[in-house]
PDB file of C-alpha atoms in Angstrom:
ATOM      1  CA  MET A   1       0.084  -0.027  -0.005  1.00  0.00           C
ATOM      2  CA  PHE A   2       1.106   3.574  -0.707  1.00  0.00           C
ATOM      3  CA  SER A   3      -0.078   7.219  -0.713  1.00  0.00           C
ATOM      4  CA  GLN A   4       0.216   9.425  -3.737  1.00  0.00           C
ATOM      5  CA  ILE A   5       1.197  13.087  -3.156  1.00  0.00           C
ATOM      6  CA  THR A   6       0.363  15.246  -6.264  1.00  0.00           C
ATOM      7  CA  LEU A   7       1.791  18.704  -6.874  1.00  0.00           C
ATOM      8  CA  HIS A   8      -0.126  20.914  -9.187  1.00  0.00           C
ATOM      9  CA  ASP A   9      -1.411  24.472  -9.872  1.00  0.00           C
ATOM     10  CA  PRO A  10      -4.637  25.315  -8.023  1.00  0.00           C
ATOM     11  CA  TYR A  11      -6.484  25.721 -11.323  1.00  0.00           C
ATOM     12  CA  ASP A  12      -5.051  22.763 -13.085  1.00  0.00           C
ATOM     13  CA  TYR A  13      -6.679  19.394 -12.965  1.00  0.00           C
ATOM     14  CA  PRO A  14      -4.446  16.879 -11.318  1.00  0.00           C
ATOM     15  CA  ASP A  15      -4.144  14.587 -14.515  1.00  0.00           C
ATOM     16  CA  TYR A  16      -1.413  12.184 -15.556  1.00  0.00           C
ATOM     17  CA  ASP A  17       0.981  15.316 -16.241  1.00  0.00           C
ATOM     18  CA  ALA A  18       0.848  16.431 -12.548  1.00  0.00           C
ATOM     19  CA  PRO A  19       4.227  15.647 -10.832  1.00  0.00           C
ATOM     20  CA  SER A  20       3.587  13.060  -7.941  1.00  0.00           C
ATOM     21  CA  LYS A  21       5.519  11.067  -5.440  1.00  0.00           C
ATOM     22  CA  PHE A  22       4.622   7.824  -3.802  1.00  0.00           C
ATOM     23  CA  ILE A  23       4.881   7.305  -0.083  1.00  0.00           C
ATOM     24  CA  GLY A  24       4.901   3.800   1.250  1.00  0.00           C
ATOM     25  CA  VAL A  25       3.137   2.519   4.505  1.00  0.00           C
ATOM     26  CA  ASN A  26       5.062   3.057   7.895  1.00  0.00           C
ATOM     27  CA  LYS A  27       7.401   5.694   6.203  1.00  0.00           C
ATOM     28  CA  TYR A  28       8.567   8.988   7.721  1.00  0.00           C
ATOM     29  CA  ALA A  29       9.170  11.187   4.666  1.00  0.00           C
ATOM     30  CA  PHE A  30      10.352  14.760   3.833  1.00  0.00           C
ATOM     31  CA  LEU A  31       9.260  16.401   0.571  1.00  0.00           C
ATOM     32  CA  SER A  32      11.309  19.335  -0.522  1.00  0.00           C
ATOM     33  CA  ILE A  33       9.785  21.333  -3.422  1.00  0.00           C
ATOM     34  CA  LYS A  34      11.442  24.156  -5.500  1.00  0.00           C
ATOM     35  CA  PRO A  35       9.137  25.942  -7.792  1.00  0.00           C
ATOM     36  CA  VAL A  36      10.591  27.284 -11.147  1.00  0.00           C
ATOM     37  CA  GLU A  37       8.470  30.110 -12.909  1.00  0.00           C
ATOM     38  CA  MET A  38       8.289  30.917 -16.378  1.00  0.00           C
ATOM     39  CA  ARG A  39       7.305  34.613 -16.895  1.00  0.00           C
ATOM     40  CA  SER A  40       6.558  36.324 -20.133  1.00  0.00           C
ATOM     41  CA  ALA A  41       7.125  39.924 -20.526  1.00  0.00           C
ATOM     42  CA  THR A  42       4.206  42.097 -21.544  1.00  0.00           C
ATOM     43  CA  ASP A  43       5.670  43.191 -24.815  1.00  0.00           C
ATOM     44  CA  ILE A  44       5.226  39.745 -26.236  1.00  0.00           C
ATOM     45  CA  THR A  45       1.464  40.144 -26.221  1.00  0.00           C
ATOM     46  CA  TYR A  46       1.622  42.173 -29.246  1.00  0.00           C
ATOM     47  CA  LEU A  47       3.189  39.192 -31.067  1.00  0.00           C
ATOM     48  CA  ASP A  48       1.110  36.639 -32.983  1.00  0.00           C
ATOM     49  CA  PRO A  49       0.343  33.550 -30.980  1.00  0.00           C
ATOM     50  CA  ASN A  50       1.705  31.404 -33.581  1.00  0.00           C
ATOM     51  CA  LEU A  51       4.833  33.421 -33.601  1.00  0.00           C
ATOM     52  CA  ARG A  52       5.461  33.341 -29.757  1.00  0.00           C
ATOM     53  CA  GLN A  53       3.993  29.875 -29.502  1.00  0.00           C
ATOM     54  CA  CYS A  54       2.284  30.420 -26.354  1.00  0.00           C
ATOM     55  CA  ILE A  55      -1.068  31.777 -24.987  1.00  0.00           C
ATOM     56  CA  PHE A  56      -1.960  33.989 -22.056  1.00  0.00           C
ATOM     57  CA  HIS A  57      -4.739  32.939 -19.895  1.00  0.00           C
ATOM     58  CA  SER A  58      -6.618  36.218 -20.386  1.00  0.00           C
ATOM     59  CA  GLU A  59      -6.794  35.742 -24.153  1.00  0.00           C
ATOM     60  CA  ALA A  60      -7.775  32.098 -24.266  1.00  0.00           C
ATOM     61  CA  ASN A  61     -11.467  32.809 -25.061  1.00  0.00           C
ATOM     62  CA  GLU A  62     -10.598  35.228 -27.895  1.00  0.00           C
ATOM     63  CA  ILE A  63      -8.215  33.010 -29.543  1.00  0.00           C
ATOM     64  CA  ILE A  64      -9.635  29.402 -28.787  1.00  0.00           C
ATOM     65  CA  GLY A  65     -13.386  30.367 -28.663  1.00  0.00           C
ATOM     66  CA  ASN A  66     -16.056  31.128 -26.102  1.00  0.00           C
ATOM     67  CA  ASP A  67     -16.935  27.342 -25.957  1.00  0.00           C
ATOM     68  CA  TRP A  68     -14.120  26.849 -23.575  1.00  0.00           C
ATOM     69  CA  ASN A  69     -16.444  27.160 -20.597  1.00  0.00           C
ATOM     70  CA  GLU A  70     -18.430  24.261 -22.053  1.00  0.00           C
ATOM     71  CA  HIS A  71     -15.532  21.781 -21.528  1.00  0.00           C
ATOM     72  CA  PHE A  72     -14.899  19.237 -18.688  1.00  0.00           C
ATOM     73  CA  VAL A  73     -12.479  21.738 -17.009  1.00  0.00           C
ATOM     74  CA  PRO A  74     -13.911  25.131 -17.608  1.00  0.00           C
ATOM     75  CA  VAL A  75     -12.062  27.006 -14.656  1.00  0.00           C
ATOM     76  CA  LYS A  76      -9.161  28.336 -16.539  1.00  0.00           C
ATOM     77  CA  TYR A  77      -7.307  27.661 -19.744  1.00  0.00           C
ATOM     78  CA  SER A  78      -3.981  25.928 -19.323  1.00  0.00           C
ATOM     79  CA  PHE A  79      -1.909  23.450 -21.214  1.00  0.00           C
ATOM     80  CA  ILE A  80      -2.816  20.829 -18.643  1.00  0.00           C
ATOM     81  CA  ASN A  81      -6.479  21.464 -18.695  1.00  0.00           C
ATOM     82  CA  CYS A  82      -6.420  21.360 -22.400  1.00  0.00           C
ATOM     83  CA  LEU A  83      -4.912  17.892 -22.413  1.00  0.00           C
ATOM     84  CA  THR A  84      -7.438  16.655 -19.649  1.00  0.00           C
ATOM     85  CA  ASN A  85     -10.327  17.943 -21.879  1.00  0.00           C
ATOM     86  CA  CYS A  86      -8.787  16.159 -24.829  1.00  0.00           C
ATOM     87  CA  ARG A  87      -8.585  12.981 -23.127  1.00  0.00           C
ATOM     88  CA  ALA A  88     -12.029  13.092 -21.513  1.00  0.00           C
ATOM     89  CA  SER A  89     -13.390  13.840 -24.902  1.00  0.00           C
ATOM     90  CA  LEU A  90     -11.573  11.092 -26.533  1.00  0.00           C
ATOM     91  CA  ILE A  91     -13.110   8.620 -24.101  1.00  0.00           C
ATOM     92  CA  LYS A  92     -16.571   9.947 -24.441  1.00  0.00           C
ATOM     93  CA  ASN A  93     -16.352   9.845 -28.316  1.00  0.00           C
ATOM     94  CA  ILE A  94     -14.973   6.162 -28.272  1.00  0.00           C
ATOM     95  CA  CYS A  95     -16.879   4.730 -25.418  1.00  0.00           C
ATOM     96  CA  GLY A  96     -19.852   7.093 -24.814  1.00  0.00           C
ATOM     97  CA  CYS A  97     -18.929   7.841 -21.277  1.00  0.00           C
ATOM     98  CA  ILE A  98     -16.322   9.445 -19.139  1.00  0.00           C
ATOM     99  CA  PRO A  99     -14.401   7.905 -15.973  1.00  0.00           C
ATOM    100  CA  TYR A 100     -15.702   8.950 -12.588  1.00  0.00           C
ATOM    101  CA  TYR A 101     -12.251  10.803 -11.491  1.00  0.00           C
ATOM    102  CA  TYR A 102     -12.981  13.439 -14.448  1.00  0.00           C
ATOM    103  CA  PRO A 103     -15.286  16.603 -13.857  1.00  0.00           C
ATOM    104  CA  GLN A 104     -18.755  15.715 -14.935  1.00  0.00           C
ATOM    105  CA  ASN A 105     -20.372  17.593 -17.795  1.00  0.00           C
ATOM    106  CA  ASN A 106     -23.813  16.097 -18.222  1.00  0.00           C
ATOM    107  CA  THR A 107     -22.175  12.736 -19.562  1.00  0.00           C
ATOM    108  CA  ARG A 108     -22.652   9.317 -18.534  1.00  0.00           C
ATOM    109  CA  VAL A 109     -20.253   7.899 -15.920  1.00  0.00           C
ATOM    110  CA  CYS A 110     -18.411   4.932 -17.120  1.00  0.00           C
ATOM    111  CA  ASP A 111     -19.412   1.784 -15.209  1.00  0.00           C
ATOM    112  CA  LEU A 112     -18.624  -1.935 -15.529  1.00  0.00           C
ATOM    113  CA  ARG A 113     -19.979  -2.436 -18.968  1.00  0.00           C
ATOM    114  CA  ASP A 114     -17.392   0.004 -20.223  1.00  0.00           C
ATOM    115  CA  ILE A 115     -14.226  -1.601 -18.793  1.00  0.00           C
ATOM    116  CA  GLU A 116     -13.525  -3.558 -21.959  1.00  0.00           C
ATOM    117  CA  CYS A 117     -13.839  -0.331 -24.116  1.00  0.00           C
ATOM    118  CA  LEU A 118     -11.674   1.649 -21.837  1.00  0.00           C
ATOM    119  CA  GLU A 119      -9.074  -1.179 -21.767  1.00  0.00           C
ATOM    120  CA  THR A 120      -9.133  -1.604 -25.391  1.00  0.00           C
ATOM    121  CA  TYR A 121      -8.469   2.038 -26.244  1.00  0.00           C
ATOM    122  CA  LYS A 122      -6.287   2.759 -23.250  1.00  0.00           C
ATOM    123  CA  PHE A 123      -3.260   3.584 -25.475  1.00  0.00           C
ATOM    124  CA  TRP A 124      -5.345   6.200 -27.358  1.00  0.00           C
ATOM    125  CA  TYR A 125      -5.943   8.454 -24.381  1.00  0.00           C
ATOM    126  CA  ASP A 126      -3.680   7.297 -21.311  1.00  0.00           C
ATOM    127  CA  THR A 127      -0.549   8.569 -22.982  1.00  0.00           C
ATOM    128  CA  SER A 128       1.325  11.919 -23.260  1.00  0.00           C
ATOM    129  CA  TRP A 129       0.109  12.201 -26.853  1.00  0.00           C
ATOM    130  CA  PRO A 130      -3.610  11.738 -26.793  1.00  0.00           C
ATOM    131  CA  GLY A 131      -5.443  10.920 -30.043  1.00  0.00           C
ATOM    132  CA  MET A 132      -2.780   8.658 -31.372  1.00  0.00           C
ATOM    133  CA  ASP A 133      -2.456   4.857 -31.116  1.00  0.00           C
ATOM    134  CA  LEU A 134       0.769   4.369 -29.052  1.00  0.00           C
ATOM    135  CA  SER A 135       0.174   0.807 -28.167  1.00  0.00           C
ATOM    136  CA  PRO A 136       3.394  -1.525 -28.095  1.00  0.00           C
ATOM    137  CA  LYS A 137       2.446  -2.956 -31.482  1.00  0.00           C
ATOM    138  CA  ALA A 138       1.637   0.365 -33.153  1.00  0.00           C
ATOM    139  CA  LEU A 139       4.421   2.511 -31.576  1.00  0.00           C
ATOM    140  CA  PRO A 140       7.333   1.381 -33.867  1.00  0.00           C
ATOM    141  CA  HIS A 141       5.428   2.723 -36.917  1.00  0.00           C
ATOM    142  CA  VAL A 142       4.178   5.951 -35.142  1.00  0.00           C
ATOM    143  CA  LYS A 143       5.638   9.075 -36.648  1.00  0.00           C
ATOM    144  CA  LEU A 144       5.124  12.041 -34.492  1.00  0.00           C
ATOM    145  CA  ASP A 145       5.072  15.570 -35.907  1.00  0.00           C
ATOM    146  CA  GLY A 146       8.037  17.334 -34.450  1.00  0.00           C
ATOM    147  CA  TYR A 147       6.519  20.755 -34.936  1.00  0.00           C
ATOM    148  CA  GLY A 148       2.962  19.777 -33.684  1.00  0.00           C
ATOM    149  CA  ARG A 149       1.501  19.520 -30.333  1.00  0.00           C
ATOM    150  CA  PRO A 150      -0.707  17.057 -28.520  1.00  0.00           C
ATOM    151  CA  CYS A 151      -4.308  17.665 -29.088  1.00  0.00           C
ATOM    152  CA  ALA A 152      -3.192  21.116 -30.701  1.00  0.00           C
ATOM    153  CA  CYS A 153      -2.844  22.422 -27.133  1.00  0.00           C
ATOM    154  CA  THR A 154      -1.012  25.665 -26.892  1.00  0.00           C
ATOM    155  CA  PRO A 155       1.565  25.920 -24.042  1.00  0.00           C
ATOM    156  CA  ASP A 156       1.040  28.619 -21.393  1.00  0.00           C
ATOM    157  CA  CYS A 157       3.174  31.726 -21.516  1.00  0.00           C
ATOM    158  CA  ASN A 158       3.207  31.869 -17.735  1.00  0.00           C
ATOM    159  CA  PHE A 159       3.600  28.719 -15.799  1.00  0.00           C
ATOM    160  CA  TYR A 160       5.266  27.005 -12.773  1.00  0.00           C
ATOM    161  CA  HIS A 161       7.411  23.886 -12.712  1.00  0.00           C
ATOM    162  CA  THR A 162       8.193  22.109  -9.459  1.00  0.00           C
ATOM    163  CA  LYS A 163      11.344  20.142  -8.783  1.00  0.00           C
ATOM    164  CA  LYS A 164      10.941  17.572  -6.036  1.00  0.00           C
ATOM    165  CA  ILE A 165      13.278  15.966  -3.603  1.00  0.00           C
ATOM    166  CA  LEU A 166      12.082  13.124  -1.326  1.00  0.00           C
ATOM    167  CA  ILE A 167      13.795  11.722   1.608  1.00  0.00           C
ATOM    168  CA  THR A 168      12.234   8.688   3.432  1.00  0.00           C
ATOM    169  CA  ASP A 169      12.850   6.622   6.400  1.00  0.00           C
ATOM    170  CA  ILE A 170      11.128   4.052   8.554  1.00  0.00           C
ATOM    171  CA  PHE A 171       8.376   5.293  10.821  1.00  0.00           C
ATOM    172  CA  HIS A 172       9.232   4.506  14.282  1.00  0.00           C
ATOM    173  CA  CYS A 173       6.438   4.529  16.755  1.00  0.00           C
ATOM    174  CA  ARG A 174       6.634   5.398  20.344  1.00  0.00           C
ATOM    175  CA  LYS A 175       6.086   2.759  22.830  1.00  0.00           C
ATOM    176  CA  ASP A 176       2.990   4.201  24.141  1.00  0.00           C
ATOM    177  CA  LYS A 177       1.327   4.629  20.840  1.00  0.00           C
ATOM    178  CA  THR A 178      -0.338   1.798  18.744  1.00  0.00           C
ATOM    179  CA  TRP A 179       0.014   3.414  15.358  1.00  0.00           C
ATOM    180  CA  LYS A 180      -0.159   0.780  12.576  1.00  0.00           C
ATOM    181  CA  ASN A 181      -0.135   1.264   8.727  1.00  0.00           C
ATOM    182  CA  GLN A 182       0.401   5.007   9.028  1.00  0.00           C
ATOM    183  CA  SER A 183       2.993   7.472   7.434  1.00  0.00           C
ATOM    184  CA  ALA A 184       4.100  10.850   8.262  1.00  0.00           C
ATOM    185  CA  ILE A 185       5.384  13.344   5.639  1.00  0.00           C
ATOM    186  CA  HIS A 186       6.577  16.809   5.825  1.00  0.00           C
ATOM    187  CA  ILE A 187       6.114  19.203   2.828  1.00  0.00           C
ATOM    188  CA  PHE A 188       8.066  22.304   2.738  1.00  0.00           C
ATOM    189  CA  PHE A 189       9.727  24.793   0.194  1.00  0.00           C
ATOM    190  CA  GLY A 190      13.462  23.834  -0.231  1.00  0.00           C
ATOM    191  CA  ASP A 191      14.707  27.521  -0.303  1.00  0.00           C
ATOM    192  CA  LEU A 192      13.666  30.985   0.344  1.00  0.00           C
ATOM    193  CA  VAL A 193      13.878  32.089  -3.145  1.00  0.00           C
ATOM    194  CA  SER A 194      13.133  30.301  -6.400  1.00  0.00           C
ATOM    195  CA  ILE A 195      14.317  30.665 -10.142  1.00  0.00           C
ATOM    196  CA  GLN A 196      12.357  32.773 -12.454  1.00  0.00           C
ATOM    197  CA  TYR A 197      12.891  32.658 -16.130  1.00  0.00           C
ATOM    198  CA  ARG A 198      11.706  35.441 -18.480  1.00  0.00           C
ATOM    199  CA  ARG A 199      10.432  35.187 -21.973  1.00  0.00           C
ATOM    200  CA  GLU A 200      10.719  38.442 -23.762  1.00  0.00           C
ATOM    201  CA  THR A 201      11.392  39.834 -27.294  1.00  0.00           C
ATOM    202  CA  HIS A 202      15.067  39.979 -28.029  1.00  0.00           C
ATOM    203  CA  TYR A 203      14.651  41.882 -31.356  1.00  0.00           C
ATOM    204  CA  ASN A 204      11.793  44.178 -32.412  1.00  0.00           C
ATOM    205  CA  TRP A 205      11.602  46.599 -35.474  1.00  0.00           C
ATOM    206  CA  ARG A 206      13.461  49.414 -33.576  1.00  0.00           C
ATOM    207  CA  HIS A 207      16.496  47.109 -32.652  1.00  0.00           C
ATOM    208  CA  LEU A 208      16.507  45.859 -36.407  1.00  0.00           C
ATOM    209  CA  PHE A 209      16.331  49.314 -37.697  1.00  0.00           C
ATOM    210  CA  ALA A 210      19.168  50.627 -35.418  1.00  0.00           C
ATOM    211  CA  THR A 211      21.317  47.345 -36.031  1.00  0.00           C
ATOM    212  CA  PHE A 212      21.069  47.303 -39.852  1.00  0.00           C
ATOM    213  CA  GLY A 213      21.464  51.188 -40.014  1.00  0.00           C
ATOM    214  CA  GLY A 214      24.701  50.854 -37.905  1.00  0.00           C
ATOM    215  CA  LEU A 215      26.121  48.076 -39.870  1.00  0.00           C
ATOM    216  CA  LEU A 216      25.557  49.711 -43.160  1.00  0.00           C
ATOM    217  CA  GLY A 217      27.224  52.892 -41.939  1.00  0.00           C
ATOM    218  CA  VAL A 218      30.149  51.227 -40.431  1.00  0.00           C
ATOM    219  CA  PHE A 219      31.056  48.677 -43.406  1.00  0.00           C
ATOM    220  CA  ALA A 220      29.664  50.692 -46.354  1.00  0.00           C
ATOM    221  CA  GLY A 221      29.570  54.275 -45.160  1.00  0.00           C
ATOM    222  CA  PHE A 222      25.808  54.068 -45.776  1.00  0.00           C
ATOM    223  CA  SER A 223      22.937  54.765 -43.669  1.00  0.00           C
ATOM    224  CA  PHE A 224      19.070  55.236 -43.876  1.00  0.00           C
ATOM    225  CA  MET A 225      19.709  59.009 -43.720  1.00  0.00           C
ATOM    226  CA  SER A 226      21.646  58.612 -46.940  1.00  0.00           C
ATOM    227  CA  ILE A 227      18.602  57.016 -48.497  1.00  0.00           C
ATOM    228  CA  VAL A 228      16.432  59.900 -47.484  1.00  0.00           C
ATOM    229  CA  GLU A 229      19.063  62.330 -48.972  1.00  0.00           C
ATOM    230  CA  ILE A 230      19.039  60.407 -52.072  1.00  0.00           C
ATOM    231  CA  ILE A 231      15.338  60.410 -52.469  1.00  0.00           C
ATOM    232  CA  TYR A 232      15.184  64.128 -51.664  1.00  0.00           C
ATOM    233  CA  PHE A 233      18.066  65.216 -54.174  1.00  0.00           C
ATOM    234  CA  PHE A 234      17.427  62.862 -57.138  1.00  0.00           C
ATOM    235  CA  VAL A 235      13.576  62.704 -56.849  1.00  0.00           C
ATOM    236  CA  ILE A 236      11.787  65.287 -54.893  1.00  0.00           C
ATOM    237  CA  ARG A 237      14.232  68.150 -55.684  1.00  0.00           C
ATOM    238  CA  PHE A 238      14.136  67.098 -59.412  1.00  0.00           C
ATOM    239  CA  LEU A 239      10.375  67.250 -59.326  1.00  0.00           C
ATOM    240  CA  ILE A 240      10.330  70.699 -57.688  1.00  0.00           C
ATOM    241  CA  ASP A 241      12.775  72.119 -59.924  1.00  0.00           C
ATOM    242  CA  ALA A 242      10.972  70.915 -62.947  1.00  0.00           C
ATOM    243  CA  CYS A 243       7.614  72.543 -61.604  1.00  0.00           C
ATOM    244  CA  VAL A 244       9.551  75.816 -60.808  1.00  0.00           C
ATOM    245  CA  ASN A 245      10.938  75.931 -64.343  1.00  0.00           C
ATOM    246  CA  ARG A 246       7.624  75.388 -66.181  1.00  0.00           C
ATOM    247  CA  ASN A 247       6.016  77.997 -64.080  1.00  0.00           C
ATOM    248  CA  THR A 248       8.760  80.483 -64.975  1.00  0.00           C
ATOM    249  CA  ARG A 249       8.310  79.697 -68.679  1.00  0.00           C
ATOM    250  CA  ASN A 250       4.732  80.139 -68.456  1.00  0.00           C
ATOM    251  CA  LYS A 251       4.955  83.574 -66.910  1.00  0.00           C
ATOM    252  CA  ARG A 252       7.399  84.666 -69.516  1.00  0.00           C
ATOM    253  CA  ASN A 253       5.063  83.535 -72.408  1.00  0.00           C
TER     254      ASN A 253
END
């Protein structure tokens, strides 16, 4: 027997992707967690989601559609919740029901009559890439798209990742206690601070303008101001002089 400790975001469904640890019976354990945050700068919100390859929670309804609230996990969009909805939808479409451990959405709960169907198509939904047959027989012939995503779920622009360190020992009971088949676990942060990674635009049109202009000026003695001067002297100035000369000839005539 054992107990499962699952660590997940409060708004994420604790599905297969959630990090977890198993604690055996009669164990005294210490679980140290170290969160790592990925934070995206606000300036990347102006980039197209296909270009930045991530999505903010506030723009999920606008990009994905307002029907997100009708899914099995309607709390908040996240990559984990998207995969959970995908797995639940696959089970519903294949077997006509959803397991009891998924949030209910006016769908029939699977019972003993559906065990054969759930077991037959287990490798279609109980994997890291739902919607593809990843059974041992089919796996050698499967070709995954390196640029694709499972269930077309877009990753989060802001998310947390948790590193776990588990230390266990035998649970020694006191003589005056009759504890049996019990365990104790202490969960705590491993440090006072955590690591934060930032995703931001390294180059925008201003940086490119300044970079290319500086390179042309250094290596070719050429700059964007030179282009403006050429246009002015050889195009605009030529047209102005032509108009002035024409008006002068008309006045003389």
